[in-house]
Short mmCIF file of C-alpha atoms and ligand atoms in Angstrom, two decimals:
data_model
loop_
_atom_site.label_atom_id
_atom_site.label_comp_id
_atom_site.label_asym_id
_atom_site.label_seq_id
_atom_site.Cartn_x
_atom_site.Cartn_y
_atom_site.Cartn_z
CA UNK A 130 -36.73 70.55 55.77
CA UNK A 131 -33.32 71.61 54.53
CA UNK A 132 -30.54 69.25 55.49
CA UNK A 133 -28.92 71.83 57.74
CA UNK A 134 -32.13 72.20 59.72
CA UNK A 135 -32.29 68.49 60.54
CA UNK A 136 -32.14 68.64 64.33
CA UNK A 137 -30.31 66.35 66.72
CA UNK A 138 -32.44 64.06 68.91
CA UNK A 139 -32.55 64.81 72.69
CA UNK A 140 -29.71 62.48 73.71
CA UNK A 141 -26.63 61.76 71.63
CA UNK A 142 -23.73 59.61 72.87
CA UNK A 143 -20.33 59.50 71.18
CA UNK A 144 -17.61 56.90 71.95
CA UNK A 145 -14.43 58.91 71.50
CA UNK A 146 -10.67 58.67 71.32
CA UNK A 147 -8.55 61.82 71.28
CA UNK A 148 -8.01 64.07 68.28
CA UNK A 149 -10.36 62.38 65.77
CA UNK A 150 -13.16 62.05 68.31
CA UNK A 151 -12.70 65.60 69.60
CA UNK A 152 -12.81 67.11 66.11
CA UNK A 153 -15.92 65.12 65.31
CA UNK A 154 -17.52 66.39 68.51
CA UNK A 155 -16.84 69.95 67.40
CA UNK A 156 -19.07 69.16 64.41
CA UNK A 157 -21.77 67.70 66.69
CA UNK A 158 -21.71 70.85 68.82
CA UNK A 159 -21.67 73.11 65.76
CA UNK A 160 -24.74 71.35 64.40
CA UNK A 161 -26.40 71.60 67.81
CA UNK A 162 -25.75 75.34 67.78
CA UNK A 163 -26.84 75.96 64.18
CA UNK A 164 -30.16 74.14 64.70
CA UNK A 165 -30.76 75.75 68.11
CA UNK A 166 -31.23 72.28 69.58
CA UNK A 167 -31.26 71.44 73.29
CA UNK A 168 -29.61 68.06 72.79
CA UNK A 169 -27.54 66.59 75.61
CA UNK A 170 -24.28 65.18 74.31
CA UNK A 171 -22.47 62.51 76.33
CA UNK A 172 -18.91 61.59 75.44
CA UNK A 173 -17.55 58.23 76.58
CA UNK A 174 -13.79 58.58 76.20
CA UNK A 175 -11.06 56.01 75.88
CA UNK A 176 -8.73 55.79 78.88
CA UNK A 177 -6.48 53.02 77.56
CA UNK A 178 -3.90 55.66 76.60
CA UNK A 179 -3.60 56.76 80.22
CA UNK A 180 -0.14 56.67 81.71
CA UNK A 181 1.56 57.39 85.03
CA UNK A 182 4.55 59.58 84.33
CA UNK A 183 6.76 61.45 86.84
CA UNK A 184 4.28 60.36 89.50
CA UNK A 185 1.35 61.96 87.66
CA UNK A 186 -1.71 60.44 86.08
CA UNK A 187 -2.03 61.62 82.48
CA UNK A 188 -5.21 60.92 80.49
CA UNK A 189 -4.42 61.97 76.91
CA UNK A 190 -7.79 61.29 75.28
CA UNK A 191 -9.88 62.78 78.09
CA UNK A 192 -7.69 65.87 78.02
CA UNK A 193 -7.73 66.19 74.23
CA UNK A 194 -11.54 66.15 74.27
CA UNK A 195 -11.70 68.52 77.25
CA UNK A 196 -9.19 71.03 75.89
CA UNK A 197 -10.53 70.87 72.31
CA UNK A 198 -14.16 71.45 73.26
CA UNK A 199 -13.19 73.89 76.01
CA UNK A 200 -11.15 76.02 73.61
CA UNK A 201 -7.88 75.35 75.41
CA UNK A 202 -6.23 73.10 72.82
CA UNK A 203 -3.15 73.84 70.76
CA UNK A 204 -4.90 73.50 67.41
CA UNK A 205 -1.71 72.97 65.41
CA UNK A 206 -0.39 70.07 67.48
CA UNK A 207 -3.90 68.76 68.09
CA UNK A 208 -3.06 67.91 71.71
CA UNK A 209 -1.98 69.81 74.82
CA UNK A 210 -2.57 73.41 75.78
CA UNK A 211 -2.36 76.43 73.56
CA UNK A 212 0.23 78.98 74.68
CA UNK A 213 2.22 76.12 76.21
CA UNK A 214 5.77 76.41 77.59
CA UNK A 215 8.13 73.53 78.41
CA UNK A 216 10.28 74.65 81.36
CA UNK A 217 9.37 71.74 83.62
CA UNK A 218 10.19 69.27 80.84
CA UNK A 219 13.60 70.91 80.35
CA UNK A 220 14.28 70.81 84.08
CA UNK A 221 13.33 67.12 84.29
CA UNK A 222 15.64 66.37 81.35
CA UNK A 223 18.44 68.28 83.11
CA UNK A 224 18.05 65.86 86.01
CA UNK A 225 18.28 63.00 83.53
CA UNK A 226 14.88 61.72 84.57
CA UNK A 227 13.15 59.24 82.26
CA UNK A 228 11.04 59.21 80.20
CA UNK A 229 12.35 62.16 78.24
CA UNK A 230 10.16 61.38 75.22
CA UNK A 231 6.87 62.20 76.92
CA UNK A 232 5.98 65.87 76.52
CA UNK A 233 4.48 67.44 79.62
CA UNK A 234 3.88 71.14 79.10
CA UNK A 235 3.85 73.56 82.01
CA UNK A 236 0.17 74.50 81.66
CA UNK A 237 -0.84 70.91 81.05
CA UNK A 238 1.07 69.91 84.17
CA UNK A 239 -1.45 71.75 86.34
CA UNK A 240 -4.24 69.51 85.02
CA UNK A 241 -2.25 66.39 85.89
CA UNK A 242 -1.37 67.73 89.33
CA UNK A 243 -5.02 68.40 90.15
CA UNK A 244 -6.08 65.03 88.77
CA UNK A 245 -3.40 63.09 90.64
CA UNK A 246 -4.12 64.86 93.93
CA UNK A 247 -7.82 64.09 93.65
CA UNK A 248 -7.16 60.45 92.73
CA UNK A 249 -4.84 60.11 95.69
CA UNK A 250 -7.51 61.63 97.93
CA UNK A 251 -9.76 58.75 96.83
CA UNK A 252 -11.96 60.27 94.14
CA UNK A 253 -12.67 58.03 91.14
CA UNK A 254 -11.48 59.19 87.72
CA UNK A 255 -15.07 59.97 86.67
CA UNK A 256 -15.47 62.41 89.57
CA UNK A 257 -12.07 63.93 88.86
CA UNK A 258 -12.98 64.37 85.20
CA UNK A 259 -16.23 66.07 86.17
CA UNK A 260 -14.29 68.44 88.42
CA UNK A 261 -11.81 69.30 85.66
CA UNK A 262 -14.65 69.84 83.20
CA UNK A 263 -16.24 72.34 85.57
CA UNK A 264 -13.46 74.67 84.46
CA UNK A 265 -13.40 73.78 80.76
CA UNK A 266 -16.82 72.66 79.61
CA UNK A 267 -19.48 73.81 82.10
CA UNK A 268 -19.06 77.54 81.37
CA UNK A 269 -19.53 76.93 77.64
CA UNK A 270 -22.10 74.13 77.57
CA UNK A 271 -23.69 73.80 81.02
CA UNK A 272 -25.42 70.42 81.31
CA UNK A 273 -25.51 69.96 77.54
CA UNK A 274 -22.13 68.24 77.43
CA UNK A 275 -20.86 65.46 79.69
CA UNK A 276 -17.45 63.83 79.46
CA UNK A 277 -17.17 60.35 81.01
CA UNK A 278 -14.09 58.15 81.17
CA UNK A 279 -14.99 54.68 79.88
CA UNK A 280 -13.99 53.23 83.25
CA UNK A 281 -12.70 54.29 86.66
CA UNK A 282 -10.42 51.26 86.69
CA UNK A 283 -6.83 51.32 85.52
CA UNK A 284 -6.62 50.10 81.92
CA UNK A 285 -3.42 50.53 79.93
CA UNK A 286 -3.01 49.60 76.31
CA UNK A 287 0.29 47.89 75.56
CA UNK A 288 1.77 47.14 72.17
CA UNK A 289 4.03 44.15 71.54
CA UNK A 290 7.09 45.17 69.51
CA UNK A 291 10.62 43.97 68.79
CA UNK A 292 12.78 46.33 70.80
CA UNK A 293 14.86 48.26 68.23
CA UNK A 294 17.90 48.23 70.57
CA UNK A 295 17.90 44.73 72.09
CA UNK A 296 15.89 43.02 69.34
CA UNK A 297 13.86 41.37 72.10
CA UNK A 298 10.13 41.04 71.81
CA UNK A 299 8.42 43.00 74.55
CA UNK A 300 5.26 44.86 75.41
CA UNK A 301 5.55 48.62 75.73
CA UNK A 302 2.99 51.16 76.82
CA UNK A 303 0.97 52.48 73.89
CA UNK A 304 2.48 55.95 74.47
CA UNK A 305 5.98 54.54 74.11
CA UNK A 306 5.05 52.89 70.81
CA UNK A 307 3.33 56.02 69.53
CA UNK A 308 5.44 58.89 70.86
CA UNK A 309 8.87 57.38 71.35
CA UNK A 310 8.83 55.04 68.34
CA UNK A 311 6.38 57.15 66.28
CA UNK A 312 4.55 53.92 65.32
CA UNK A 313 7.44 53.35 62.90
CA UNK A 314 8.30 49.83 64.10
CA UNK A 315 6.13 46.77 63.45
CA UNK A 316 3.45 46.07 66.05
CA UNK A 317 2.70 42.39 66.69
CA UNK A 318 -0.31 42.77 68.96
CA UNK A 319 -2.22 45.25 71.07
CA UNK A 320 -3.43 44.38 74.56
CA UNK A 321 -5.71 46.60 76.67
CA UNK A 322 -4.28 45.45 80.00
CA UNK A 323 -6.89 45.47 82.77
CA UNK A 324 -9.87 45.88 80.44
CA UNK A 325 -11.22 42.38 81.03
CA UNK A 326 -11.50 43.01 84.78
CA UNK A 327 -12.75 46.58 84.48
CA UNK A 328 -16.23 47.91 84.99
CA UNK A 329 -17.68 50.82 83.03
CA UNK A 330 -17.64 54.17 84.84
CA UNK A 331 -20.94 55.35 86.37
CA UNK A 332 -23.30 56.50 83.64
CA UNK A 333 -21.48 54.88 80.73
CA UNK A 334 -23.89 52.01 80.06
CA UNK A 335 -26.94 54.23 80.64
CA UNK A 336 -25.51 56.80 78.23
CA UNK A 337 -25.60 54.09 75.56
CA UNK A 338 -28.88 52.35 76.45
CA UNK A 339 -30.82 55.58 77.06
CA UNK A 340 -29.49 57.48 74.02
CA UNK A 341 -31.54 58.40 70.96
CA UNK A 342 -28.46 58.14 68.77
CA UNK A 343 -25.04 56.61 69.38
CA UNK A 344 -22.13 57.60 67.15
CA UNK A 345 -18.77 55.92 66.71
CA UNK A 346 -16.70 58.86 65.40
CA UNK A 347 -13.69 58.30 63.11
CA UNK A 348 -11.58 57.46 66.19
CA UNK A 349 -8.98 54.70 65.94
CA UNK A 350 -10.82 51.33 65.68
CA UNK A 351 -8.06 49.50 67.58
CA UNK A 352 -6.73 51.71 70.37
CA UNK A 353 -9.64 54.15 70.83
CA UNK A 354 -13.04 52.62 69.99
CA UNK A 355 -11.59 49.09 70.29
CA UNK A 356 -10.50 49.74 73.87
CA UNK A 357 -13.89 51.18 74.85
CA UNK A 358 -15.57 48.08 73.34
CA UNK A 359 -13.22 45.90 75.41
CA UNK A 360 -14.74 47.16 78.67
CA UNK A 361 -17.21 44.45 79.76
CA UNK A 362 -20.81 45.55 79.28
CA UNK A 363 -20.21 48.13 76.56
CA UNK A 364 -20.81 45.81 73.61
CA UNK A 365 -23.97 44.47 75.29
CA UNK A 366 -25.25 48.00 75.86
CA UNK A 367 -24.69 48.74 72.17
CA UNK A 368 -26.53 45.56 71.22
CA UNK A 369 -29.44 46.42 73.52
CA UNK A 370 -29.98 50.12 72.95
CA UNK A 371 -33.07 51.20 71.03
CA UNK A 372 -30.94 53.99 69.51
CA UNK A 373 -29.46 53.61 66.06
CA UNK A 374 -25.68 53.22 66.17
CA UNK A 375 -23.85 54.97 63.36
CA UNK A 376 -20.11 54.79 62.68
CA UNK A 377 -17.91 57.18 60.72
CA UNK A 378 -14.85 55.84 58.94
CA UNK A 379 -11.47 57.19 59.99
CA UNK A 380 -9.95 55.23 57.13
CA UNK A 381 -10.17 57.10 53.85
CA UNK A 382 -8.77 55.64 50.66
CA UNK A 383 -6.99 52.75 52.42
CA UNK A 384 -5.13 54.87 54.96
CA UNK A 385 -5.81 56.76 58.17
CA UNK A 386 -6.21 60.51 57.88
CA UNK A 387 -3.74 60.98 60.75
CA UNK A 388 -2.39 58.83 63.56
CA UNK A 389 -1.48 55.15 63.40
CA UNK A 390 -4.62 53.16 62.56
CA UNK A 391 -2.97 51.76 59.40
CA UNK A 392 -0.14 50.26 61.45
CA UNK A 393 -2.44 48.78 64.09
CA UNK A 394 -5.35 47.33 62.09
CA UNK A 395 -3.11 44.47 60.94
CA UNK A 396 -2.56 43.39 64.56
CA UNK A 397 -6.25 42.50 64.80
CA UNK A 398 -6.43 41.07 61.28
CA UNK A 399 -8.49 43.87 59.81
CA UNK A 400 -8.02 45.14 56.26
CA UNK A 401 -6.99 48.81 56.10
CA UNK A 402 -10.08 50.08 54.33
CA UNK A 403 -13.37 51.73 55.24
CA UNK A 404 -15.12 48.44 54.38
CA UNK A 405 -12.67 46.36 56.42
CA UNK A 406 -13.36 48.44 59.53
CA UNK A 407 -17.14 48.33 58.96
CA UNK A 408 -17.04 44.52 58.69
CA UNK A 409 -14.91 44.41 61.83
CA UNK A 410 -17.48 46.44 63.80
CA UNK A 411 -20.19 44.28 62.25
CA UNK A 412 -23.94 44.66 61.82
CA UNK A 413 -25.81 45.01 65.09
CA UNK A 414 -28.52 42.59 64.08
CA UNK A 415 -26.04 40.28 62.38
CA UNK A 416 -25.21 36.75 63.44
CA UNK A 417 -21.84 37.75 64.91
CA UNK A 418 -23.28 40.36 67.26
CA UNK A 419 -21.79 43.49 65.77
CA UNK A 420 -22.14 47.05 67.01
CA UNK A 421 -23.29 49.32 64.14
CA UNK A 422 -26.42 49.87 62.07
CA UNK A 423 -24.96 52.41 59.68
CA UNK A 424 -21.55 53.43 58.37
CA UNK A 425 -20.34 56.56 56.63
CA UNK A 426 -17.45 56.29 54.19
CA UNK A 427 -15.72 59.09 52.33
CA UNK A 428 -16.74 59.85 48.74
CA UNK A 429 -13.43 58.38 47.51
CA UNK A 430 -14.58 55.07 48.99
CA UNK A 431 -17.97 55.10 47.26
CA UNK A 432 -17.14 51.81 45.43
CA UNK A 433 -17.04 50.09 48.87
CA UNK A 434 -20.68 50.95 49.69
CA UNK A 435 -22.19 47.73 48.25
CA UNK A 436 -19.67 45.61 50.17
CA UNK A 437 -20.59 47.29 53.47
CA UNK A 438 -24.30 46.92 52.70
CA UNK A 439 -23.74 43.24 51.92
CA UNK A 440 -22.54 42.93 55.53
CA UNK A 441 -25.99 44.13 56.64
CA UNK A 442 -24.88 47.70 57.43
CA UNK A 443 -26.56 50.75 55.86
CA UNK A 444 -23.86 52.76 54.15
CA UNK A 445 -23.49 56.10 52.45
CA UNK A 446 -20.51 57.91 50.87
CA UNK A 447 -20.16 61.60 51.84
CA UNK A 448 -17.18 63.95 52.28
CA UNK A 449 -15.50 62.93 55.55
CA UNK A 450 -12.65 65.42 55.83
CA UNK A 451 -13.02 67.41 59.05
CA UNK A 452 -11.53 70.55 57.54
CA UNK A 453 -13.68 72.93 59.60
CA UNK A 454 -16.58 72.74 62.05
CA UNK A 455 -19.24 73.23 59.36
CA UNK A 456 -17.84 70.48 57.15
CA UNK A 457 -17.82 68.21 60.21
CA UNK A 458 -21.36 69.28 61.13
CA UNK A 459 -22.43 68.17 57.64
CA UNK A 460 -21.00 64.71 58.45
CA UNK A 461 -23.26 64.72 61.51
CA UNK A 462 -26.25 65.52 59.29
CA UNK A 463 -25.33 62.55 57.09
CA UNK A 464 -25.19 60.36 60.21
CA UNK A 465 -28.68 61.58 61.23
CA UNK A 466 -29.93 60.83 57.77
CA UNK A 467 -28.46 57.33 57.79
CA UNK A 468 -30.01 56.77 61.23
CA UNK A 469 -33.40 57.69 59.81
CA UNK A 470 -33.72 60.59 62.29
P1 LIG B 290 -6.26 59.89 68.92
O1 LIG B 290 -6.71 59.21 70.18
O2 LIG B 290 -5.71 61.25 69.18
O3 LIG B 290 -5.42 59.03 68.05
O4 LIG B 290 -7.59 60.20 68.13
P2 LIG B 290 -8.82 59.28 67.72
O5 LIG B 290 -8.59 57.84 67.96
O6 LIG B 290 -10.06 59.89 68.29
O7 LIG B 290 -8.87 59.56 66.16
C1 LIG B 290 -7.83 59.18 65.32
C2 LIG B 290 -8.45 58.74 64.01
O8 LIG B 290 -9.19 59.83 63.46
C3 LIG B 290 -7.39 58.35 63.00
O9 LIG B 290 -7.48 56.97 62.72
C4 LIG B 290 -7.70 59.22 61.78
O10 LIG B 290 -7.66 58.52 60.57
C5 LIG B 290 -9.08 59.78 62.06
N1 LIG B 290 -9.21 61.12 61.52
C6 LIG B 290 -8.49 62.21 61.85
N2 LIG B 290 -8.88 63.28 61.10
C7 LIG B 290 -9.87 62.83 60.29
C8 LIG B 290 -10.68 63.44 59.27
O11 LIG B 290 -10.60 64.64 58.97
N3 LIG B 290 -11.60 62.65 58.65
C9 LIG B 290 -11.75 61.31 58.97
N4 LIG B 290 -12.68 60.61 58.31
N5 LIG B 290 -11.00 60.71 59.90
C10 LIG B 290 -10.09 61.46 60.56
CA1 LIG B 291 -5.68 58.24 71.91
#
């Protein structure tokens, strides 16, 4: 069997953040298409980035996955809608309404209006997400692709910083740290507020325990995958599942490829390297109750392979740059290989 013909198993679950997770999923779907497979893909997305702004509930990672896979994304920015305009944002700024740093595009605004209305009518976020995906994903993928928020409960990641104006130490919403401060000020700690009291959304634990393969894409280990793992029950489901769990490093050559993982890994005491992140996730059968069986590192990190394997995690070095869907699909093939599928 040629590598490209290596099919996906019937049920694949991916724990995703925004841009990195969404791009990886494009590779999963490309591989599904090129092998003619009938695999059902379930995405469990981080909701710790969610924020209420101008009275609207915004879910950046859910929307990035939905727009990216639904062909509605602005590919250059990597987030928000293509063909976007910014009239509402300009009008809000003209009223002097804060926050001015959060970009809400006109097209995007419709998504948040629908979501907020449904939430206020009493629907849980998972049901709202399903309704939104009926527009974006169902026409393209039918039942083959499901997008689940990690939880229906409100969870908001905050980052403790020294306020650049007052010098005071305070916790700000993750979006304020990332968008307003561009992750350019030191972060002391990261707290997923509400996660400890949250329950996983319907279907999340089953998606992990009933999967044939679970993948941790190169999503941010602190504020994307880390937040999903902070929802009670998720780590247990990963420990219990009969499926192999394979992770893909988003750290290449001691830095993130994009985003702010480098700045945030230090807050949880993790070395900024593909091996550091693998050790942090830990071997599933290891004494510390880790979450992965296998780990892909980029070819530039090949020298780290023995260190990862010494931690009890199968490891392989392959090209990990998601330059196009086929290159990303080849990463998926490497994950299948490492999983022994
Ligand atoms: P966010 O929520 O939009 O920040 O996106 P994610 O958390 O899903 O993914 C961000 C992570 O993806 C970052 O830490 C990046 O280093 C990683 N990433 C982005 N592009 C690539 C790529 O082409 N290859 C690899 N290996 N990682 C990538
Ligand atoms: Ca995110």
